[in-house]
CSV table of C-alpha atoms in Angstrom, one decimal:
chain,number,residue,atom,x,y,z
H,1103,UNK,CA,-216.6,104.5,-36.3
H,1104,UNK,CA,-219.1,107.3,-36.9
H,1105,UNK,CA,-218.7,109.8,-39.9
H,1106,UNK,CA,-218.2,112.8,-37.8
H,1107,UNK,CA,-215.4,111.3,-34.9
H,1108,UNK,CA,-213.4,110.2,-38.4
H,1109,UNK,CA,-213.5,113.8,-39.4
H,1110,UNK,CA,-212.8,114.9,-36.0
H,1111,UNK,CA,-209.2,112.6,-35.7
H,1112,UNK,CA,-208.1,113.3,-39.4
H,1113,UNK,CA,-208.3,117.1,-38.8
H,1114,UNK,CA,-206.1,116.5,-36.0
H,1115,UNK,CA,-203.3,115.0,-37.3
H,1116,UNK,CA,-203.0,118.0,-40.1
H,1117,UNK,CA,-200.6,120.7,-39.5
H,1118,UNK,CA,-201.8,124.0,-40.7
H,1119,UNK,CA,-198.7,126.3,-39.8
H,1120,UNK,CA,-199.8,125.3,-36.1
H,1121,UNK,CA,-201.7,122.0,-35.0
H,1122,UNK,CA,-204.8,121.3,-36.3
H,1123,UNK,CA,-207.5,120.9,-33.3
H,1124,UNK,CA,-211.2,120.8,-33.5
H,1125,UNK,CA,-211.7,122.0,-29.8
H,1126,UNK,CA,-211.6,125.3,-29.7
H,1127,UNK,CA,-213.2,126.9,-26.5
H,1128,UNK,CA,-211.6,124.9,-23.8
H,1129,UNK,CA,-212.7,125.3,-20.2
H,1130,UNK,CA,-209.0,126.8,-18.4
H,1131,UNK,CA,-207.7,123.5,-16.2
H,1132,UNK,CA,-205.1,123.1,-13.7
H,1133,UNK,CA,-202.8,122.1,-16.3
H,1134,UNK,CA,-203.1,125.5,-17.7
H,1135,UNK,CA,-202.5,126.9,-14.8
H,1136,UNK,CA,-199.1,125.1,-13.3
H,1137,UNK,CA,-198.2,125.3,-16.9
H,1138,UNK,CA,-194.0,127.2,-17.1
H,1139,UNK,CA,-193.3,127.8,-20.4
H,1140,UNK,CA,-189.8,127.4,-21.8
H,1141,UNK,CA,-187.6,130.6,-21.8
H,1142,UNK,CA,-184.1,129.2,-22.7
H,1143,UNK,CA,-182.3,129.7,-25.6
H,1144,UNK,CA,-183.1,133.6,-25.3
H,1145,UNK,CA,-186.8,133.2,-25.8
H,1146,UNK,CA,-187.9,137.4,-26.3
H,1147,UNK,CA,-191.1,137.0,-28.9
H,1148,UNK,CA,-191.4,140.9,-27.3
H,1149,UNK,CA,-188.6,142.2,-27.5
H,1150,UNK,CA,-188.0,145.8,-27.4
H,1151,UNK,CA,-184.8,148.2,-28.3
H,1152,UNK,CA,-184.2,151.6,-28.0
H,1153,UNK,CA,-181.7,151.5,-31.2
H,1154,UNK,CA,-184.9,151.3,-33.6
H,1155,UNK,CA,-187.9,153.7,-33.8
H,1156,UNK,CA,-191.3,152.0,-34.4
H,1157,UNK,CA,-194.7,153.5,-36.1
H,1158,UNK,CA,-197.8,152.1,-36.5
H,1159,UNK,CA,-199.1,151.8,-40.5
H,1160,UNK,CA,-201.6,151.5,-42.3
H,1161,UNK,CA,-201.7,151.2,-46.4
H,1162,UNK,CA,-204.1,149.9,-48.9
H,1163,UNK,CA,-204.0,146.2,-50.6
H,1164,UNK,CA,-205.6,145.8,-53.9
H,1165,UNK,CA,-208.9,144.8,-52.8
H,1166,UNK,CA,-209.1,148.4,-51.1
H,1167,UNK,CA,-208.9,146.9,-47.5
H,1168,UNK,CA,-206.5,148.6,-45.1
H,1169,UNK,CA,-203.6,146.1,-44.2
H,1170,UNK,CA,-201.5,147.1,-41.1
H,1171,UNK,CA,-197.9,147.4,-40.1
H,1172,UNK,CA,-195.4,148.4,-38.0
H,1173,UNK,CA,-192.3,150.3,-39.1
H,1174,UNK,CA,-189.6,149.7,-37.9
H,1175,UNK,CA,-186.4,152.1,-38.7
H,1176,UNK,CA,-182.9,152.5,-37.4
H,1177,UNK,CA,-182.2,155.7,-35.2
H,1178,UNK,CA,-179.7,157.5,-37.0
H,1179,UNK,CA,-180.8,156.6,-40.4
H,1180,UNK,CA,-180.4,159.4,-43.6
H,1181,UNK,CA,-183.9,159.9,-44.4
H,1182,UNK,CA,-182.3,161.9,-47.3
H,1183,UNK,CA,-180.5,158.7,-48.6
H,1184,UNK,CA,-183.0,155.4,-50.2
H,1185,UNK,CA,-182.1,152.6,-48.0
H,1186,UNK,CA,-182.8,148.6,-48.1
H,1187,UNK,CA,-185.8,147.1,-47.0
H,1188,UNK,CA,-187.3,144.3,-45.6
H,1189,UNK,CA,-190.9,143.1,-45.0
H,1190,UNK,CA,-191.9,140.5,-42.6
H,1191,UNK,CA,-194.7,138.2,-42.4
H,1192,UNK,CA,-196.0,136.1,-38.9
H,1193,UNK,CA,-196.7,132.7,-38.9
H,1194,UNK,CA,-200.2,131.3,-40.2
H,1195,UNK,CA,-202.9,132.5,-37.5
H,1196,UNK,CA,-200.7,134.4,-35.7
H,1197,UNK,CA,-200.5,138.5,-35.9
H,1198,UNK,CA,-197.4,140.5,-36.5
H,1199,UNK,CA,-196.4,140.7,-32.3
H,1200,UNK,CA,-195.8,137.2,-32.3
H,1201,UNK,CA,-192.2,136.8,-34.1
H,1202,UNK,CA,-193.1,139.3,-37.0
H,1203,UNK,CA,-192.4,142.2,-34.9
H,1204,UNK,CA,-189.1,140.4,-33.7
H,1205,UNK,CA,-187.7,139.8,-36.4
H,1206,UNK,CA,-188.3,143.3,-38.4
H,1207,UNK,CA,-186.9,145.0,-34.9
H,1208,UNK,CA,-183.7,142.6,-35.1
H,1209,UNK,CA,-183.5,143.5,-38.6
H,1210,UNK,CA,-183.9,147.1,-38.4
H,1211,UNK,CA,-181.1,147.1,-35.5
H,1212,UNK,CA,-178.7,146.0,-37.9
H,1213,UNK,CA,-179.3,148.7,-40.6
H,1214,UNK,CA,-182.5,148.2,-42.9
H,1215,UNK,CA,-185.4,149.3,-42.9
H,1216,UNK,CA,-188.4,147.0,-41.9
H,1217,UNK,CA,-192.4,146.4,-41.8
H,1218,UNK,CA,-194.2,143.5,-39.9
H,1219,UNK,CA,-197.5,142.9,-41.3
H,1220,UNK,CA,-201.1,141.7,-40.2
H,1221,UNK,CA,-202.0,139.7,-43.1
H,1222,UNK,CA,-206.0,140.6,-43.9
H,1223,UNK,CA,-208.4,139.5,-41.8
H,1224,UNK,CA,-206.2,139.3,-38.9
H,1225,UNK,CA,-204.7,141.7,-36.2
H,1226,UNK,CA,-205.8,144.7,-36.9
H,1227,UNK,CA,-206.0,144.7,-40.7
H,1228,UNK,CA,-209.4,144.9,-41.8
H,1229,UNK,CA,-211.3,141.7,-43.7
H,1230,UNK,CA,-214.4,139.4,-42.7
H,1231,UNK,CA,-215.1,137.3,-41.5
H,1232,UNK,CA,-212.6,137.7,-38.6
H,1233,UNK,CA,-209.9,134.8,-39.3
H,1234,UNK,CA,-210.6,133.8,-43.1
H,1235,UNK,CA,-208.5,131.7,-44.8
H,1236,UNK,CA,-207.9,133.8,-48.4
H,1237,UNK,CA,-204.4,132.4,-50.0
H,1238,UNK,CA,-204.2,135.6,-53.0
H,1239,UNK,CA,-205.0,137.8,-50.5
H,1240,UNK,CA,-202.4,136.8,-48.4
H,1241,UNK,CA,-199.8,137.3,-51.0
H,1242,UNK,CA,-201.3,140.8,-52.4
H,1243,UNK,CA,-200.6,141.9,-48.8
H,1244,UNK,CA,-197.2,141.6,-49.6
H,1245,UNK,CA,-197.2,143.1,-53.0
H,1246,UNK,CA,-199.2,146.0,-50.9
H,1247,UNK,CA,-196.2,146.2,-48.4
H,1248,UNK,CA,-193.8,146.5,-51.2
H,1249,UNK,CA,-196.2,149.6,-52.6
H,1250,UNK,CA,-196.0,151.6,-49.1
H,1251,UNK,CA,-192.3,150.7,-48.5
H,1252,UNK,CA,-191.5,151.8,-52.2
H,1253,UNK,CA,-193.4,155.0,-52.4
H,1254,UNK,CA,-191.3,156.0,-49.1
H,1255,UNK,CA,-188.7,158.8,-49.5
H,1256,UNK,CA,-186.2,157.1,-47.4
H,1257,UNK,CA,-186.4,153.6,-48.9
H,1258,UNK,CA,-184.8,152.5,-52.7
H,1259,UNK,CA,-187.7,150.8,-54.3
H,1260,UNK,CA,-184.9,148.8,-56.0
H,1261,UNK,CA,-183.9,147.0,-53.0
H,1262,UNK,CA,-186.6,145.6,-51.3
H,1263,UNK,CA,-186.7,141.9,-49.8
H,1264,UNK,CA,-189.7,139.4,-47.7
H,1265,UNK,CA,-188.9,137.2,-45.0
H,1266,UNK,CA,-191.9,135.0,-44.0
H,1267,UNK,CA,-191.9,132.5,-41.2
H,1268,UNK,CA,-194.1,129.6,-41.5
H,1269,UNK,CA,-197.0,130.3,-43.1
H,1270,UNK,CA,-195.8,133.7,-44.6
H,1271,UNK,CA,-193.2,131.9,-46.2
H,1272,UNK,CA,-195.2,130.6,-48.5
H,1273,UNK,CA,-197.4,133.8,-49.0
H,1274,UNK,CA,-194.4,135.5,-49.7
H,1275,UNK,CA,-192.9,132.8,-52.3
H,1276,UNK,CA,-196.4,132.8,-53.7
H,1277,UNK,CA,-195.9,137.1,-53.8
H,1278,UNK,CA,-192.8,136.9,-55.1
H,1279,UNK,CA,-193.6,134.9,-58.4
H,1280,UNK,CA,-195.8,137.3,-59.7
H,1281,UNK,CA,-194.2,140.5,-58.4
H,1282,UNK,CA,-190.2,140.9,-59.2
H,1283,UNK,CA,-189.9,143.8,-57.2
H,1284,UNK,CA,-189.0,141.5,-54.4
H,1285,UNK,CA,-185.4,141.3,-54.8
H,1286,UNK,CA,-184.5,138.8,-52.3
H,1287,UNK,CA,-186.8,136.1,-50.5
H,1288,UNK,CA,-186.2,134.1,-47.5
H,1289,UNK,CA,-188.3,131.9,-45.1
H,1290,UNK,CA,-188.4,130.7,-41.6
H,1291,UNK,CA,-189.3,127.3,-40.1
H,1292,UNK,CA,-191.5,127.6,-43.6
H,1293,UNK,CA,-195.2,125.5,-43.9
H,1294,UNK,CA,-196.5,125.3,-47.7
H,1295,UNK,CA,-200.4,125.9,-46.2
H,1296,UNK,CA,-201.5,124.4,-49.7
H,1297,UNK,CA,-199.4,120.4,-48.9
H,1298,UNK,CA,-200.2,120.9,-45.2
H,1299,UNK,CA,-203.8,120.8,-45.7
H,1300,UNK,CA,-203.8,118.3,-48.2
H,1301,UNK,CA,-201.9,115.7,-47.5
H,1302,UNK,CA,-200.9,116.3,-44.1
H,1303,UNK,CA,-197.2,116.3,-42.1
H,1304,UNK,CA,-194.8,113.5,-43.7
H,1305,UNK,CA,-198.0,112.7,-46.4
H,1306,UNK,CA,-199.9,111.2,-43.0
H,1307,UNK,CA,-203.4,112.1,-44.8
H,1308,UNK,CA,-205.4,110.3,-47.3
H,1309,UNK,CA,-207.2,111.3,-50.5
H,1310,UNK,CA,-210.4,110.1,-48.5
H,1311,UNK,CA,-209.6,111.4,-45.3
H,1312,UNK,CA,-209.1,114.9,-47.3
H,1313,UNK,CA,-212.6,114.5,-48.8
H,1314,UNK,CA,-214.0,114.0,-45.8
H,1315,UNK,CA,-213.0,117.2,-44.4
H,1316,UNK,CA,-214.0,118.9,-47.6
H,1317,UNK,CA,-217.1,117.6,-47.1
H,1318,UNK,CA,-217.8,118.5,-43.6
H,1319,UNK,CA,-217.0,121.7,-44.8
H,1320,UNK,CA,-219.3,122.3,-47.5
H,1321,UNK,CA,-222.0,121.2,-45.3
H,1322,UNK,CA,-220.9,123.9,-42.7
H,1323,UNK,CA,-221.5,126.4,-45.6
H,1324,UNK,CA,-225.1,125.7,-45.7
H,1325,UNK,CA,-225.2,126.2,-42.1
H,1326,UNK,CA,-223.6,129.7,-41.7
H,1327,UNK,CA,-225.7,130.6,-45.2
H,1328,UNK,CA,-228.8,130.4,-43.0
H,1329,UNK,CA,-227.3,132.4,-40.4
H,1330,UNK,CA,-225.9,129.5,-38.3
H,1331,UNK,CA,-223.1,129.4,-36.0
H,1332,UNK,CA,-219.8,130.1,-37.9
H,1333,UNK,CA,-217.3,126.9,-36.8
H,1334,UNK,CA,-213.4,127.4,-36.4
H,1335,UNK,CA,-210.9,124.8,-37.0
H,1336,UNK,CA,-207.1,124.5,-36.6
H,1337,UNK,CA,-204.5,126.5,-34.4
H,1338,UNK,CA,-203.7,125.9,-31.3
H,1339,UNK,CA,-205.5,123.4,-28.0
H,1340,UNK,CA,-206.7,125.2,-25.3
H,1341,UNK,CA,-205.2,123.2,-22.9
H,1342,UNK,CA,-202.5,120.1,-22.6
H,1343,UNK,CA,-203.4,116.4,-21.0
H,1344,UNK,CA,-201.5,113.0,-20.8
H,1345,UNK,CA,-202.4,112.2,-24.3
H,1346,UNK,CA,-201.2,115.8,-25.9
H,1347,UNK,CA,-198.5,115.3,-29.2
H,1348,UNK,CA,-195.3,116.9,-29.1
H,1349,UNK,CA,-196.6,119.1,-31.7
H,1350,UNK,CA,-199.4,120.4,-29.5
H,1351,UNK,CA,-196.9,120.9,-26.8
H,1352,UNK,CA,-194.3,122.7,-28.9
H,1353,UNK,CA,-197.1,125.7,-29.8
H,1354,UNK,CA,-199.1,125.5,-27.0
H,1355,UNK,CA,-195.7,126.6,-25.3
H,1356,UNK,CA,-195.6,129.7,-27.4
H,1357,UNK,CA,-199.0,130.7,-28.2
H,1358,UNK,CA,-200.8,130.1,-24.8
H,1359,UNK,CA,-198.5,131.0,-22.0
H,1360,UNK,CA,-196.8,134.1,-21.6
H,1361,UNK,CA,-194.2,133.5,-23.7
H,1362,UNK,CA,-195.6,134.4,-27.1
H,1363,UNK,CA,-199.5,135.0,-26.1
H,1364,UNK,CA,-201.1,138.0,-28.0
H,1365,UNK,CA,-204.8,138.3,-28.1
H,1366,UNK,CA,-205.5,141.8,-30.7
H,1367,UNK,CA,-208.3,144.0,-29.2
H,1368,UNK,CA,-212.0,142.8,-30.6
H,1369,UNK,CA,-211.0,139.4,-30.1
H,1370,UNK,CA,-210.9,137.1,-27.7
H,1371,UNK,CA,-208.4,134.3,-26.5
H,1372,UNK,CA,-210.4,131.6,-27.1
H,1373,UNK,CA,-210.8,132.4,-31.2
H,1374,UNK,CA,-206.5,133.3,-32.2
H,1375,UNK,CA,-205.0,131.4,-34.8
H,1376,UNK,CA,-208.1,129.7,-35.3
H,1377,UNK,CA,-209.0,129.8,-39.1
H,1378,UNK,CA,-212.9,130.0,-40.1
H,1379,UNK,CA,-213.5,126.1,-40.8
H,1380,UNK,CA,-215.2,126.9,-44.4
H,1381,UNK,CA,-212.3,129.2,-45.8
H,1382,UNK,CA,-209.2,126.8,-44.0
H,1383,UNK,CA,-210.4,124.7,-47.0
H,1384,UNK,CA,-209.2,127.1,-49.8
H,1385,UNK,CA,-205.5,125.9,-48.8
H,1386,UNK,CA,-206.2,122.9,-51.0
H,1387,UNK,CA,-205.7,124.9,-53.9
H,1388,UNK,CA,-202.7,126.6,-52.9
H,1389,UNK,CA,-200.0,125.5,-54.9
H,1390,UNK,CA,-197.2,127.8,-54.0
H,1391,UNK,CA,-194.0,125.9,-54.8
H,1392,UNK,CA,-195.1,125.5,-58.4
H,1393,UNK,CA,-193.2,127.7,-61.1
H,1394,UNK,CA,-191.1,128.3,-58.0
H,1395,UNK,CA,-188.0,128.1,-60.4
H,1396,UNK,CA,-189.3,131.5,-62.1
H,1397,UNK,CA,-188.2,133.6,-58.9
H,1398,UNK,CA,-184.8,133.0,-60.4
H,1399,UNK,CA,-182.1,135.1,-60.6
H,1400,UNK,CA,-183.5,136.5,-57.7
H,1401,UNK,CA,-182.2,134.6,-54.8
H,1402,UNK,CA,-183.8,132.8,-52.3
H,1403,UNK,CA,-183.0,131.2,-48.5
H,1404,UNK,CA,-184.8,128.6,-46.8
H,1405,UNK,CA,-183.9,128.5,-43.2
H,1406,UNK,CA,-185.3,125.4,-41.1
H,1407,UNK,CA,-184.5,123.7,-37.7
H,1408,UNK,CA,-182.9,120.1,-37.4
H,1409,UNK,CA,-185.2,118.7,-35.9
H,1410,UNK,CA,-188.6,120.8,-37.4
H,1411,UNK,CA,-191.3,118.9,-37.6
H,1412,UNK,CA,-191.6,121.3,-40.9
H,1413,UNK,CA,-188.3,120.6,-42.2
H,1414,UNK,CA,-189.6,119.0,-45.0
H,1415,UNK,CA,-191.5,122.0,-46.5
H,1416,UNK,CA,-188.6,123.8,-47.0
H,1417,UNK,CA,-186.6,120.9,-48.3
H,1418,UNK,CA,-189.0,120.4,-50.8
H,1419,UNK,CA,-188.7,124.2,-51.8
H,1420,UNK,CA,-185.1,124.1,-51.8
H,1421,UNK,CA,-185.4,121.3,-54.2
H,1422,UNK,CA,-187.7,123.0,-56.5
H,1423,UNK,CA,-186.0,126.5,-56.8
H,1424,UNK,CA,-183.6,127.4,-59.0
H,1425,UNK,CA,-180.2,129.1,-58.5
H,1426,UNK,CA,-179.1,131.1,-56.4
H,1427,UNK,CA,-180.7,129.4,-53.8
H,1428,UNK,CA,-179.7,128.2,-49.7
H,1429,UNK,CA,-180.5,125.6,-47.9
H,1430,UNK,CA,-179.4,126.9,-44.3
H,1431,UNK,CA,-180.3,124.5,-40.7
H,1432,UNK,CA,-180.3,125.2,-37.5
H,1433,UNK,CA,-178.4,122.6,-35.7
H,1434,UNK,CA,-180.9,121.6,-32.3
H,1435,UNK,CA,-183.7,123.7,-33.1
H,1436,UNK,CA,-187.3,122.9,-33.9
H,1437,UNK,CA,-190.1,124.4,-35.7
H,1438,UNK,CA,-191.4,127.0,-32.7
H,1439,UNK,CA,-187.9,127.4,-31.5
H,1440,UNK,CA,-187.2,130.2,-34.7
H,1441,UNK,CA,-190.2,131.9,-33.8
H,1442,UNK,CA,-188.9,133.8,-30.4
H,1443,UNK,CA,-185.5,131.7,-29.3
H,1444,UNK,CA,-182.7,134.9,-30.1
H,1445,UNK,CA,-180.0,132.5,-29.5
H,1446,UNK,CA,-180.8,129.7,-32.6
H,1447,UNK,CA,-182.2,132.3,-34.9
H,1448,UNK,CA,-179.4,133.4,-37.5
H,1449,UNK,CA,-179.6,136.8,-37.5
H,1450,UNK,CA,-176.0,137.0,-39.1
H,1451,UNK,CA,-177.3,134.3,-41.7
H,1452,UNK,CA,-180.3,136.9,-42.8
H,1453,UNK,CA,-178.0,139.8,-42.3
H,1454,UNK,CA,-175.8,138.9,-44.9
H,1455,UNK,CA,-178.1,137.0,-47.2
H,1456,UNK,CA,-180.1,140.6,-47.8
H,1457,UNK,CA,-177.1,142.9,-47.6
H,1458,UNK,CA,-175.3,140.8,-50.2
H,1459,UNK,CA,-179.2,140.9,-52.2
H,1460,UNK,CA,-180.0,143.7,-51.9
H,1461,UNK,CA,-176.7,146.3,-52.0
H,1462,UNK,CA,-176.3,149.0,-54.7
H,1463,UNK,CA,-176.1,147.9,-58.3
């Protein structure tokens, strides 16, 4: 088997947040077409509510690029009193108006206020390449949010938590080591980018077969150094045949139908959730789980579906934290289902993790 169609199958089988694919401009097909996507269980990725006001943000990160946000308050709230705070991170590839922007509006209806987040170089917070792949960054972002929500009259700087689903989970346990003013930390349907990359779902990848990607990549370096063509990898297929994975199903049912399908202006369909191919390798040295025990006292909740194809990222962070920590599953639902599906997601669950967490001393 040649060098390259080796590459080509082991990118496949590694999960990066969503399914690794190396096709990424697909011509649209009849498949696409007579595709329904699944609505039950409450699916509302866009959901709306006239209980919560909403305002487009925009703050500073450390690297002076302008990270953006939506904030999300309760009507009715004191502005004249400091009030709790959450900040919410979208799934790896994904911008803030797919789940993000759900959960912080949730959130907000039931009394705190909240910020969805476009982590740098995607959405509309500034970075380039479009689409990098930049770990630290990714986790300053947070550290930013927790800057603009703390420097806010109306929020106590004291009681401010992160909720990250998927990918952001681990941004925000990677934030949340190094910055204690997150008092209270919990993930959704969580992906640790850094073991996903390099070892694959379940440990299905090789040391070799990681090499060889590494490889391909280095030589892709030389290629956009000259001025060539810059290559994506990852995210989600383009379109679903006979021999499509379960996997590829389960996000191609959010991220390309109607149900959760968000292309941000400047872009274009065929490029979301697609990573740059030479920065998607800097998740090999993403370790976020280590020294997770440090986050301790603060607590921590990891939240994951029965039958989640990512259920063992947040097992093994469960594992590796220290007390007070949760294990909480979702009886029935998979990895995509806590992305949109109102009636699995445990709202009450996070309601009362971060009221308990993050209540007056």
């Amino acid at each position: 088997m040649k060098k390259k169609t080796i590459i080509r199958r082991v990118l496949t089988m590694i999960a990066l947040g969503l399914l690794l694919s190396m096709t990424i401009i697909a011509p649209k097909t009849g498949v696409a077409a007579a595709y329904t996507p699944d609505m039950t269980n409450g699916a509302d990725n866009f959901y709306k509510s006239n209980k919560v006001t909403m305002k487009k943000v925009k703050f500073k990160n450390q690297y002076n690029m302008n990270v953006a946000g939506n904030l999300f308050i309760p009507k009715g709230l004191k502005k004249n009193t400091k009030n709790p705070a959450i900040i919410v991170g979208h799934p790896m590839g994904a911008v803030k108006e797919q789940s993000a922007n759900l959960y912080a509006t949730k959130m907000a209806e039931r009394g705190f206020v909240t910020l969805s987040l476009d982590l740098s170089f995607w959405g509309e917070s500034e970075g380039q390449p479009r689409n990098a792949v930049s770990p630290d960054i990714y986790a300053e972002d947070f550290s930013a949010a927790v800057d603009f929500l703390g420097t806010r009259p109306f929020v106590d700087r004291d009681r401010i938590g992160v909720l990250g689903v998927c990918g952001s989970g681990s941004f925000a346990i990677s934030a949340a080591k190094i910055d204690p003013r997150m008092k209270a930390i919990a993930t959704v349907s969580m992906y640790d980018m850094g073991a996903a990359n390099r070892n694959g779902l379940k440990h299905s990848q090789t040391l070799e077969q990681r090499k060889r990607i590494l490889e391909e990549a280095a030589e892709q370096r030389y290629v956009e150094f000259t001025g060539g063509k810059t290559k994506y990898t990852s995210g989600t297929v383009h379109e679903l045949n006979e021999n499509s994975t379960a996997i590829e199903r389960e996000f191609y049912d959010f991220y390309r139908t109607p149900r959760g399908e968000f292309t941000p202006k400047g872009t274009s369909p065929e490029l979301t959730t697609h990573p740059t191919l030479t920065s998607n390798v800097k998740f090999m040295n993403f370790y976020p789980f280590e020294d997770i025990e440090t986050i301790s006292p603060r607590p921590m909740l990891f939240i994951t579906g029965e039958n989640a194809h990512s259920r063992e990222f947040s097992e093994d962070a469960y594992k590796l934290a220290a007390e007070p920590k949760e294990l909480y599953i979702v009886p029935g639902a998979g990895h995509v289902d806590l992305y949109d599906r109102v009636n699995l997601i445990p709202f009450d669950k996070l309601e009362s993790f971060f009221k308990e967490n993050l209540k007056k001393k």
